[in-house]
XYZ file of C-alpha atoms in Angstrom:
722
model
C 198.592 -16.066 88.908
C 198.050 -13.344 91.469
C 194.618 -14.583 92.642
C 193.756 -17.968 91.101
C 190.130 -19.270 91.361
C 188.695 -22.460 89.812
C 186.868 -22.159 86.520
C 183.655 -24.226 86.219
C 182.587 -25.518 82.785
C 179.909 -28.183 82.083
C 179.656 -29.268 85.693
C 183.367 -29.684 86.325
C 186.407 -27.611 87.260
C 188.424 -26.843 84.104
C 191.519 -24.915 85.069
C 191.760 -21.551 86.762
C 191.441 -17.830 86.054
C 193.106 -14.965 87.743
C 190.447 -13.111 89.741
C 192.775 -10.075 89.929
C 192.849 -9.730 86.203
C 189.714 -11.543 85.066
C 188.462 -10.763 81.520
C 185.102 -9.091 82.252
C 183.921 -9.706 78.719
C 183.888 -13.478 79.200
C 184.067 -14.350 82.922
C 182.634 -13.416 86.273
C 183.862 -14.455 89.691
C 181.054 -15.552 92.055
C 181.351 -16.138 95.774
C 179.628 -19.361 96.824
C 180.703 -19.019 100.494
C 178.353 -18.682 103.511
C 179.775 -15.162 104.212
C 178.310 -13.707 101.029
C 175.891 -10.790 101.338
C 174.574 -8.130 98.979
C 176.728 -5.046 98.710
C 174.441 -3.004 100.912
C 175.261 -5.329 103.824
C 179.028 -5.322 103.363
C 181.617 -3.635 105.511
C 183.722 -0.884 104.005
C 185.696 2.333 104.434
C 184.520 5.896 104.559
C 185.982 8.792 102.549
C 188.875 9.200 105.033
C 189.755 5.484 105.040
C 188.018 4.806 108.354
C 186.611 1.284 108.688
C 182.828 1.322 108.769
C 181.434 -2.062 109.777
C 177.825 -2.862 108.835
C 175.984 -3.689 112.068
C 173.177 -5.710 110.356
C 175.634 -7.940 108.433
C 175.946 -10.443 111.252
C 172.235 -10.813 111.557
C 171.780 -11.096 107.790
C 174.306 -13.932 107.643
C 172.776 -15.778 110.559
C 169.300 -15.633 109.084
C 170.585 -16.689 105.629
C 172.194 -19.716 107.289
C 168.799 -20.690 108.819
C 169.818 -19.731 112.315
C 167.394 -18.132 114.808
C 169.246 -15.552 116.930
C 168.040 -15.150 120.484
C 166.276 -11.833 119.719
C 163.331 -10.427 117.825
C 165.007 -11.328 114.508
C 165.193 -15.009 115.488
C 161.676 -15.041 116.929
C 160.172 -13.865 113.638
C 162.474 -15.980 111.463
C 161.608 -19.130 113.393
C 158.011 -18.694 112.396
C 158.594 -17.614 108.796
C 161.270 -20.365 108.241
C 161.888 -19.510 104.569
C 163.205 -16.000 104.180
C 164.007 -15.715 100.476
C 160.581 -14.202 99.784
C 161.608 -11.481 102.330
C 164.894 -10.707 100.698
C 167.238 -13.124 102.506
C 168.094 -16.114 100.296
C 169.535 -19.205 101.944
C 173.256 -20.010 101.962
C 174.407 -22.895 99.790
C 175.120 -24.862 102.962
C 171.481 -24.494 103.985
C 170.385 -25.265 100.407
C 172.418 -28.469 100.585
C 170.868 -29.466 103.909
C 167.320 -28.863 102.555
C 168.034 -30.722 99.346
C 169.407 -33.649 101.287
C 166.449 -33.755 103.731
C 163.988 -33.701 100.823
C 165.894 -36.491 99.022
C 165.446 -38.758 102.025
C 161.631 -38.471 102.202
C 160.413 -41.874 101.058
C 156.866 -40.526 100.557
C 157.881 -38.670 97.414
C 157.479 -41.756 95.302
C 153.823 -42.071 96.394
C 152.778 -38.527 95.389
C 150.089 -38.302 92.712
C 150.485 -35.072 90.806
C 147.978 -35.882 88.073
C 144.979 -34.069 89.627
C 147.208 -30.947 89.848
C 148.294 -31.246 86.252
C 144.731 -31.278 85.098
C 143.445 -28.453 87.322
C 143.489 -24.879 85.962
C 141.112 -23.228 88.411
C 141.450 -21.386 91.733
C 140.714 -22.543 95.264
C 140.915 -20.015 98.081
C 140.414 -20.094 101.855
C 137.183 -18.737 103.374
C 136.918 -20.003 106.948
C 137.231 -23.196 108.958
C 133.520 -23.558 109.466
C 132.927 -23.455 105.740
C 135.715 -25.984 105.142
C 134.304 -28.426 107.674
C 130.801 -28.058 106.285
C 131.975 -28.576 102.702
C 133.905 -31.696 103.715
C 130.868 -33.248 105.468
C 128.587 -32.436 102.573
C 130.973 -33.931 99.996
C 131.538 -37.123 101.993
C 127.754 -37.588 102.214
C 127.384 -36.818 98.505
C 130.251 -39.250 97.638
C 128.599 -42.003 99.709
C 125.273 -41.512 97.833
C 126.999 -41.522 94.428
C 128.915 -44.702 95.291
C 125.685 -46.312 96.467
C 124.039 -45.495 93.156
C 126.956 -46.962 91.274
C 126.833 -50.104 93.372
C 123.160 -50.570 92.627
C 124.028 -50.617 88.927
C 126.882 -53.111 89.518
C 129.678 -50.520 89.107
C 132.530 -49.339 91.397
C 132.950 -45.815 89.951
C 130.128 -43.280 89.615
C 131.843 -41.947 86.462
C 131.021 -45.206 84.676
C 127.264 -44.640 85.090
C 125.088 -43.894 82.103
C 123.011 -40.824 83.035
C 120.240 -41.913 80.625
C 119.578 -44.956 82.798
C 119.272 -42.989 86.042
C 116.303 -41.474 87.709
C 116.112 -37.649 87.863
C 117.154 -37.668 91.543
C 120.026 -40.068 90.996
C 121.185 -38.148 87.952
C 121.365 -34.952 89.994
C 123.372 -36.675 92.784
C 125.869 -38.088 90.295
C 126.159 -34.825 88.434
C 126.790 -32.868 91.685
C 129.394 -35.458 92.685
C 131.270 -35.252 89.372
C 131.145 -31.477 89.553
C 132.678 -31.332 93.037
C 135.024 -34.308 93.046
C 137.842 -32.780 90.854
C 138.147 -29.877 93.242
C 138.265 -32.179 96.270
C 140.800 -34.460 94.600
C 143.017 -31.467 93.951
C 142.911 -30.429 97.618
C 143.600 -33.974 98.731
C 146.591 -34.151 96.386
C 147.872 -30.839 97.762
C 147.367 -32.007 101.353
C 149.206 -35.282 100.705
C 152.081 -33.331 99.216
C 152.178 -30.807 102.136
C 152.171 -33.693 104.567
C 155.017 -35.400 102.674
C 157.157 -32.304 102.510
C 156.637 -31.480 106.163
C 154.678 -28.281 105.855
C 151.908 -29.452 108.183
C 154.439 -29.859 111.042
C 153.469 -27.858 114.083
C 150.183 -26.672 112.581
C 147.710 -29.197 113.933
C 145.187 -31.435 112.140
C 143.730 -30.505 108.804
C 140.318 -31.231 107.275
C 140.793 -33.795 104.493
C 139.647 -32.593 101.092
C 138.824 -29.057 102.264
C 140.729 -25.766 102.276
C 140.806 -25.174 106.011
C 143.110 -22.806 107.971
C 145.768 -25.456 108.537
C 146.017 -26.233 104.832
C 145.989 -22.527 104.022
C 148.917 -21.876 106.400
C 150.889 -24.904 105.178
C 150.385 -23.815 101.621
C 151.608 -20.319 102.411
C 154.763 -21.866 103.892
C 155.257 -23.881 100.666
C 154.928 -20.612 98.733
C 157.574 -18.941 100.825
C 159.920 -21.872 100.335
C 159.660 -21.336 96.569
C 159.646 -17.503 96.554
C 156.071 -17.374 95.459
C 154.331 -14.138 96.424
C 150.962 -15.601 97.186
C 148.117 -15.805 99.702
C 148.304 -19.492 100.576
C 145.703 -20.375 97.902
C 145.710 -22.876 95.013
C 146.097 -21.005 91.787
C 148.409 -19.912 88.988
C 151.960 -19.398 90.372
C 151.365 -21.768 93.295
C 149.972 -24.398 90.940
C 153.124 -24.228 88.857
C 155.140 -25.219 91.961
C 152.681 -27.911 93.028
C 152.844 -29.534 89.584
C 156.596 -29.922 89.757
C 158.146 -32.802 91.750
C 159.542 -31.673 95.127
C 163.144 -32.312 94.158
C 162.716 -30.255 91.023
C 161.570 -27.381 93.234
C 164.707 -27.735 95.276
C 166.768 -27.496 92.102
C 164.910 -24.353 91.131
C 165.598 -22.882 94.550
C 169.315 -23.600 94.150
C 169.387 -22.022 90.641
C 167.583 -18.904 91.990
C 170.186 -18.460 94.708
C 173.126 -18.913 92.341
C 171.575 -16.632 89.718
C 171.020 -13.926 92.317
C 174.608 -14.022 93.422
C 175.814 -14.016 89.820
C 173.708 -10.968 89.055
C 175.301 -9.145 91.940
C 178.756 -10.261 90.858
C 178.135 -9.235 87.305
C 176.564 -5.937 88.388
C 173.424 -6.254 86.297
C 169.694 -5.762 86.856
C 167.924 -6.449 83.588
C 165.348 -9.192 84.215
C 163.301 -8.737 81.095
C 160.671 -6.627 82.817
C 161.387 -3.549 80.675
C 161.198 -5.388 77.309
C 157.951 -4.454 75.579
C 156.431 -3.389 78.888
C 154.441 -0.468 77.330
C 153.965 -1.024 73.594
C 154.116 -4.798 73.478
C 157.172 -4.587 71.209
C 160.685 -5.546 72.131
C 162.705 -2.442 72.972
C 166.007 -1.680 71.401
C 168.766 0.912 71.335
C 171.151 2.140 68.625
C 174.720 1.072 69.279
C 178.006 2.704 68.353
C 177.832 0.737 65.091
C 174.705 2.624 64.107
C 172.587 -0.526 64.226
C 169.647 -1.371 66.480
C 170.265 -3.849 69.306
C 167.473 -5.495 71.171
C 167.348 -5.120 74.923
C 168.344 -8.394 76.650
C 167.102 -10.337 79.694
C 170.414 -10.628 81.516
C 168.876 -12.536 84.402
C 167.719 -15.309 82.065
C 171.123 -15.334 80.307
C 172.976 -15.672 83.575
C 170.565 -18.387 84.778
C 171.491 -20.419 81.687
C 175.196 -19.717 82.291
C 174.901 -20.944 85.923
C 173.070 -24.091 84.983
C 175.544 -24.932 82.254
C 178.688 -24.092 84.200
C 177.758 -26.079 87.281
C 175.887 -28.870 85.522
C 172.546 -28.335 87.241
C 170.336 -29.879 84.547
C 168.675 -32.389 86.970
C 168.026 -32.642 90.658
C 170.512 -35.540 90.837
C 173.307 -33.610 89.194
C 172.481 -30.598 91.411
C 172.774 -32.658 94.590
C 176.071 -34.084 93.373
C 177.447 -30.652 92.632
C 176.467 -29.343 96.012
C 177.903 -32.302 97.823
C 181.185 -31.885 95.919
C 181.710 -28.286 97.107
C 182.812 -29.281 100.623
C 183.021 -26.769 103.441
C 181.579 -23.386 102.343
C 182.263 -21.402 105.510
C 183.749 -18.003 104.814
C 184.423 -17.113 101.181
C 184.458 -19.675 98.342
C 185.103 -17.995 94.980
C 184.719 -19.628 91.582
C 184.612 -18.360 88.017
C 182.159 -19.113 85.175
C 181.858 -18.029 81.567
C 179.154 -15.436 80.893
C 177.895 -13.538 77.900
C 179.430 -10.064 77.308
C 177.623 -7.050 78.782
C 175.591 -4.635 76.603
C 177.759 -1.784 75.297
C 175.917 0.795 77.399
C 177.461 -0.622 80.566
C 180.168 1.400 82.393
C 181.353 1.783 85.990
C 179.597 5.166 86.128
C 176.319 5.002 84.281
C 173.933 7.938 83.792
C 171.062 6.505 85.853
C 167.645 8.022 86.469
C 164.446 6.688 88.034
C 160.891 7.342 86.947
C 157.902 6.364 89.084
C 154.553 6.235 87.343
C 151.741 6.491 89.895
C 149.357 4.643 87.531
C 145.599 5.012 88.155
C 145.021 7.472 91.056
C 141.749 7.810 92.902
C 141.295 10.830 95.273
C 137.611 10.266 95.732
C 136.550 9.136 99.253
C 136.099 5.377 98.665
C 133.005 4.743 100.837
C 129.339 5.457 100.214
C 126.533 6.716 102.463
C 126.024 3.229 103.831
C 129.685 2.725 104.630
C 130.256 0.236 101.819
C 133.305 0.440 99.623
C 132.748 2.056 96.251
C 134.357 0.631 93.089
C 137.644 2.272 92.184
C 139.136 0.041 89.439
C 142.804 0.223 88.611
C 144.030 -1.032 85.268
C 147.274 0.872 85.236
C 149.327 -0.066 88.260
C 152.093 1.932 89.806
C 155.543 1.005 88.636
C 159.125 2.155 88.912
C 161.473 2.176 85.902
C 165.289 2.439 86.119
C 166.842 4.128 83.086
C 170.365 4.683 81.790
C 171.209 7.298 79.171
C 173.566 6.152 76.431
C 174.317 8.062 73.211
C 171.385 10.382 73.940
C 169.023 7.406 74.349
C 167.005 6.721 77.478
C 167.242 2.974 77.840
C 164.988 1.158 80.391
C 166.840 -1.409 82.443
C 164.097 -2.667 84.720
C 160.429 -2.121 85.447
C 159.256 -3.006 88.938
C 155.858 -3.065 90.661
C 155.468 -0.503 93.407
C 152.900 1.355 95.437
C 151.547 4.870 95.896
C 149.646 6.411 98.745
C 145.871 6.201 99.181
C 143.170 6.187 101.820
C 144.487 4.702 105.052
C 143.222 4.651 108.627
C 144.995 6.501 111.460
C 144.237 7.396 115.068
C 143.177 11.056 115.444
C 142.286 12.355 118.892
C 141.628 8.785 120.020
C 139.386 8.039 117.090
C 140.237 5.901 114.048
C 139.614 7.929 110.910
C 140.406 7.878 107.206
C 143.148 10.097 105.766
C 144.444 10.339 102.265
C 148.175 9.657 102.190
C 149.531 11.276 99.047
C 152.602 10.364 97.024
C 153.990 13.815 95.989
C 154.728 14.248 92.284
C 157.507 15.993 90.460
C 161.294 15.961 90.369
C 163.092 14.594 93.408
C 166.472 13.117 94.187
C 167.823 10.120 96.047
C 170.696 11.397 98.189
C 170.876 8.572 100.684
C 170.401 4.850 100.434
C 170.089 3.264 103.878
C 170.583 -0.433 104.520
C 168.559 -1.947 107.415
C 166.860 1.404 108.109
C 165.286 2.245 111.457
C 162.095 4.180 112.294
C 162.005 6.254 115.403
C 158.390 6.843 116.548
C 157.397 10.459 117.454
C 156.131 11.051 120.988
C 152.594 11.250 119.635
C 152.644 7.604 118.616
C 150.049 5.647 120.677
C 151.572 3.197 123.158
C 149.430 0.399 121.760
C 151.135 0.723 118.378
C 154.589 0.191 119.906
C 153.760 -3.162 121.582
C 153.230 -6.593 120.077
C 152.441 -10.020 121.393
C 155.503 -11.894 122.688
C 154.203 -15.410 121.946
C 153.942 -16.133 125.671
C 150.609 -14.465 126.381
C 152.135 -11.077 127.130
C 153.518 -8.086 125.270
C 156.922 -6.709 124.300
C 158.282 -3.678 122.493
C 157.638 -4.078 118.759
C 161.192 -3.823 117.410
C 160.053 -5.677 114.345
C 158.265 -2.646 113.011
C 160.924 -0.129 114.081
C 163.780 -2.119 112.637
C 166.349 -2.939 111.672
C 165.164 -6.150 110.085
C 163.526 -7.745 107.082
C 160.074 -7.263 108.731
C 160.542 -3.571 109.611
C 158.429 -0.772 108.207
C 161.080 0.041 105.643
C 162.163 -3.481 104.910
C 165.872 -4.180 104.283
C 166.774 -1.008 102.391
C 165.354 2.445 101.664
C 166.206 5.320 99.331
C 165.151 8.725 100.741
C 163.289 11.152 98.489
C 164.471 14.729 98.827
C 163.356 17.932 97.237
C 166.050 20.059 95.636
C 166.682 23.318 93.812
C 169.391 24.538 91.498
C 170.965 27.992 91.839
C 171.943 30.308 89.028
C 175.380 28.704 88.935
C 173.926 25.240 88.381
C 174.717 24.108 91.903
C 172.212 21.596 93.363
C 170.914 22.196 96.904
C 169.143 19.266 98.539
C 166.584 19.622 101.326
C 162.922 19.332 102.057
C 162.459 15.726 103.181
C 158.763 14.925 102.775
C 159.009 11.563 104.496
C 158.706 9.624 101.282
C 160.875 6.611 100.639
C 161.345 3.947 98.035
C 161.811 0.896 100.223
C 161.533 -2.816 100.652
C 158.544 -4.342 102.317
C 157.775 -7.523 104.291
C 154.132 -7.079 103.266
C 154.737 -8.306 99.776
C 151.061 -8.765 98.936
C 150.472 -5.047 99.507
C 152.673 -4.320 96.493
C 150.195 -6.127 94.273
C 146.889 -5.038 95.736
C 146.962 -2.148 98.262
C 148.047 1.464 98.706
C 150.857 2.562 100.956
C 150.953 5.629 103.249
C 152.727 7.557 100.493
C 155.911 5.596 100.021
C 156.870 3.471 97.050
C 157.194 -0.114 98.296
C 159.140 -2.840 96.520
C 159.650 -6.521 97.171
C 162.626 -6.729 99.562
C 164.743 -8.646 97.062
C 163.952 -6.182 94.329
C 164.835 -3.231 96.562
C 168.149 -4.888 97.413
C 168.915 -5.495 93.760
C 167.922 -2.004 92.754
C 169.837 -0.189 95.424
C 172.943 -2.355 95.088
C 172.923 -1.781 91.310
C 172.642 1.968 91.820
C 175.621 1.907 94.232
C 177.539 -0.294 91.793
C 177.148 2.252 88.959
C 176.741 5.653 90.592
C 179.360 7.631 92.552
C 178.832 7.305 96.326
C 180.588 7.110 99.615
C 179.817 5.341 102.887
C 178.638 7.424 105.849
C 178.311 4.210 107.863
C 176.132 3.405 110.866
C 174.031 6.286 112.264
C 174.242 6.868 115.971
C 170.892 7.190 117.782
C 170.045 7.774 121.404
C 166.392 7.207 121.901
C 164.486 6.075 125.009
C 160.829 5.900 125.768
C 158.825 4.372 128.559
C 155.708 2.691 127.244
C 153.057 2.408 129.852
C 150.425 -0.332 129.463
C 147.837 0.928 131.897
C 145.470 -2.062 131.270
C 148.066 -4.468 132.513
C 149.945 -2.071 134.829
C 153.227 -2.714 132.981
C 155.932 -0.376 131.802
C 158.158 -1.315 128.846
C 161.430 0.382 127.905
C 161.955 1.222 124.247
C 165.657 1.841 123.531
C 167.312 2.426 120.161
C 171.030 3.169 119.973
C 171.662 3.112 116.205
C 170.004 3.739 112.924
C 170.666 2.215 109.524
C 173.854 2.028 107.499
C 174.066 4.945 105.104
C 175.484 5.301 101.637
C 175.553 8.843 100.282
C 175.043 9.334 96.531
C 177.337 12.067 95.251
C 175.908 13.542 93.161
C 172.325 12.691 94.089
C 170.363 10.554 91.630
C 167.385 12.146 89.867
C 163.921 10.688 90.452
C 160.794 11.825 88.623
C 157.407 10.961 90.121
C 154.734 11.223 87.430
C 151.135 12.389 88.020
C 149.717 9.156 86.758
C 146.160 8.972 85.481
C 143.706 10.732 87.841
C 140.427 8.848 87.964
C 137.100 9.842 89.547
C 135.520 13.257 90.231
C 137.964 14.541 92.808
C 141.102 15.840 91.026
C 143.202 16.749 94.044
C 143.813 14.944 97.338
C 141.296 15.504 100.138
C 143.517 16.941 102.791
C 141.276 16.607 105.872
C 140.514 13.420 107.730
C 137.249 11.603 107.049
C 135.256 9.641 109.630
C 134.750 5.924 109.631
C 131.316 4.351 109.342
C 129.913 2.963 112.588
C 127.695 -0.048 111.961
C 126.138 0.056 115.424
C 124.987 3.652 114.904
C 124.393 3.340 111.188
C 126.341 6.448 110.191
C 129.687 8.177 110.066
C 130.920 9.439 113.448
C 133.400 12.249 114.147
C 135.818 12.201 117.092
C 133.476 14.280 119.279
C 130.566 11.948 118.646
C 128.768 14.010 116.003
C 126.973 11.873 113.351
C 127.728 13.185 109.873
C 127.046 12.569 106.240
C 129.961 12.453 103.758
C 130.374 12.358 100.021
C 133.121 11.231 97.660
C 134.401 14.814 97.276
C 135.151 15.102 100.980
C 132.201 17.206 102.075
C 131.137 16.561 105.670
C 127.654 17.483 106.802
C 126.704 17.279 110.468
C 123.397 15.421 110.883
C 123.364 14.983 114.665
C 125.639 17.452 116.507
C 127.489 16.321 119.606
C 126.506 19.535 121.389
C 123.049 21.063 121.981
C 123.435 24.094 119.702
C 125.690 24.092 116.625
C 125.719 27.911 116.611
C 127.329 27.883 120.003
C 130.021 25.543 118.672
C 130.723 27.929 115.859
C 130.904 30.897 118.251
C 133.280 28.919 120.445
C 131.088 28.747 123.574
C 129.032 26.099 125.261
C 125.762 26.520 127.163
C 127.654 27.865 130.153
C 129.606 30.347 128.165
C 132.921 28.463 128.255
C 135.104 27.658 125.286
C 134.116 24.435 123.455
C 136.681 24.216 120.683
C 138.205 20.792 120.723
C 141.670 20.053 119.334
C 141.384 19.487 115.612
C 142.043 15.936 114.531
C 145.703 16.042 113.483
C 147.826 13.481 111.763
C 148.648 10.646 114.059
C 152.039 9.002 113.970
C 150.915 5.421 113.935
C 153.696 3.246 112.611
C 152.655 3.429 109.057
C 151.252 6.968 109.192
C 152.310 9.919 107.036
C 151.857 13.528 107.867
C 148.858 15.300 106.382
C 149.007 18.655 104.720
C 149.669 17.502 101.167
C 148.525 19.797 98.389
C 144.849 19.380 97.569
C 141.319 20.360 98.513
C 141.299 23.193 101.061
C 138.658 23.457 103.781
C 137.536 27.067 103.470
C 134.643 27.695 105.850
C 131.883 26.238 107.961
C 128.429 27.589 107.345
C 125.265 27.006 109.370
C 122.497 25.962 107.046
C 119.145 25.147 108.506
C 120.575 23.719 111.673
C 123.243 21.681 109.832
C 126.953 22.424 109.587
C 128.559 21.990 106.203
C 132.201 21.834 105.289
C 132.678 23.781 102.061
C 135.483 22.997 99.676
C 137.773 25.506 97.980
C 138.851 24.424 94.527
C 142.259 26.059 94.955
C 144.923 23.681 96.290
C 146.437 24.797 99.578
C 148.116 23.631 102.729
C 146.662 20.796 104.768
C 143.667 21.621 106.819
C 140.997 19.765 108.659
C 137.700 19.956 110.452
C 136.672 18.818 113.876
C 133.300 17.413 114.838
C 131.838 20.746 116.002
C 132.690 22.698 112.853
C 135.843 24.517 113.745
C 138.330 24.695 110.881
C 142.044 24.747 111.599
C 145.243 24.014 109.791
C 146.566 20.519 110.389
C 149.948 20.040 111.941
C 152.291 17.324 110.845
C 154.208 14.759 112.939
C 157.839 14.918 113.926
C 160.587 15.641 111.465
C 163.728 13.709 110.644
C 166.858 14.725 112.639
C 169.269 15.976 110.009
C 170.894 13.386 107.809
C 170.104 10.570 110.211
C 169.082 7.197 108.723
C 165.991 7.263 110.873
C 162.633 8.842 110.080
C 159.494 9.768 111.882
C 156.843 7.930 109.952
C 157.123 4.745 107.935
C 154.668 4.443 105.072
């Protein structure tokens, strides 16, 4: 054999296969070594054969191994501990160490999971004061219920006959029996968290109550099991809590192996596209003229992994891991897998469709500053398609985000701006691994600093990247406008600052709007982009050179910090670009186009909406702004551009800030047409025709809104993460 690798069958090595000539219909070669990384973090050669090393690869491998580099990556990772939920699964060496450590915890035998098996509710965190009060009240209630039981010669209040109790005692016992199951669940969770070590370094917890310490420990348990949760007791988290700890370790191992096998097999189908719209299983017509159901290849490969390596129990999984020996470097093995669907090919006709779901343009706050209901039943999602025999076949359907109302600093005032996700045909021309954001000069200094954990501040390289916690996550695809000439030649340009990218803020993908970009879970973004590169023509442009310096002056503490960036992300160029269609979605509410001027925030101390110049205004859901209390003596003077002394009073219009998640304004939508004096008030009138971005300042002067900095050419950096 030219390149022999061991073949695993039923938990044992059964011969070898030639990796150089492996039969792709039946086998796949998987790298179990600690040097494995997704394709987007591999080194490679450019079009001319030049070696193009991937700068982030070293950091990725260190974090996957559980190491904490002496930099901002290590500082963040040492707090997060479990990085799979952020797109960096552990190496098998780290999996083995965690499995071994869990196996040695003698407290596992004493865990009582029965209260968790019976509980189907939800327990969230409110605040520490509430938790402490609830705990005190329950202990008092429990003491009263036990005293009642004792008076009747019983040890357990549940054995009491309510008919034999006084009205007061019956109420005490009823309240106790109503609250006790919830408390027993929390106690069972806390005992488990204590046993598994999740309370370590977090301080004391309040027994039987959902306090901050328990909430934080539970969030860490969620991260260790790739649960995208809030640190509460409910649904997905309950499923993990009901399983024995060693079974969770087995599941973690299987996830890691399945992920690597999916990359090796070059597949992405996880069942998400099957029946996602109609409720019926989707199918395609094959070359044989028959219908073939779409398959969940992730589930199939999971079964193949479990069978090949013999991972049916925690004990067999530990034995298999221990038998692998040293896993440094590369450690390739082969397993048997089901054949690929017939639509697979090295070069697949891929397209992407992003459905914006339910879209609300209405200003989301009422006259009293309270949020107005804007229900969403159709959530934004991204679908990857391939075209085969004139059929558009969905391969995967993934949750994503669209823009919405977000705050940003405008002329030193925090205001609301609508961050639109532009619709229509676009293309992905560049996919950038470990992307970097370079802040425009207008970015406030306060945005560029973060706490250093020692009582001071430091430059916030976490947000700028590269890194799993950066504004663009671990990988981003750049949306570009394009046009086709009469000869059919595509011309790409018009970067609007929109990206489809990974995100460390995984809960935002489920609940919140972005600043215009389409966010994905980091591990989904890695899968998606690696799959595209695996099945679409591309070349490596490599690491982008950047020379950026900025002195950040902290006047409050009389400190100056140096922000220095010397490289951007690692770029892959799609050739030809990949088509992306962003759909309108379903426009809800009264406002049918984006409000393209900033809206003021409600000030509770004043009891009204306040503009940057101090004027108190009234607003409505359609974006109208009416000045109630002008910031100057005479509104007419403001409109004429003079103050009482005859000098100019026009203030700079609130323009789009470049806070680190800000997007430029000026998206198509409602146009501010004029300011009219009506009975001493100043009203912003709307024009129904969509136009370029415009805004209004506090004294009634209408101007066009300028946008923040633009991206330098084809660099893998960008002015405004979203």
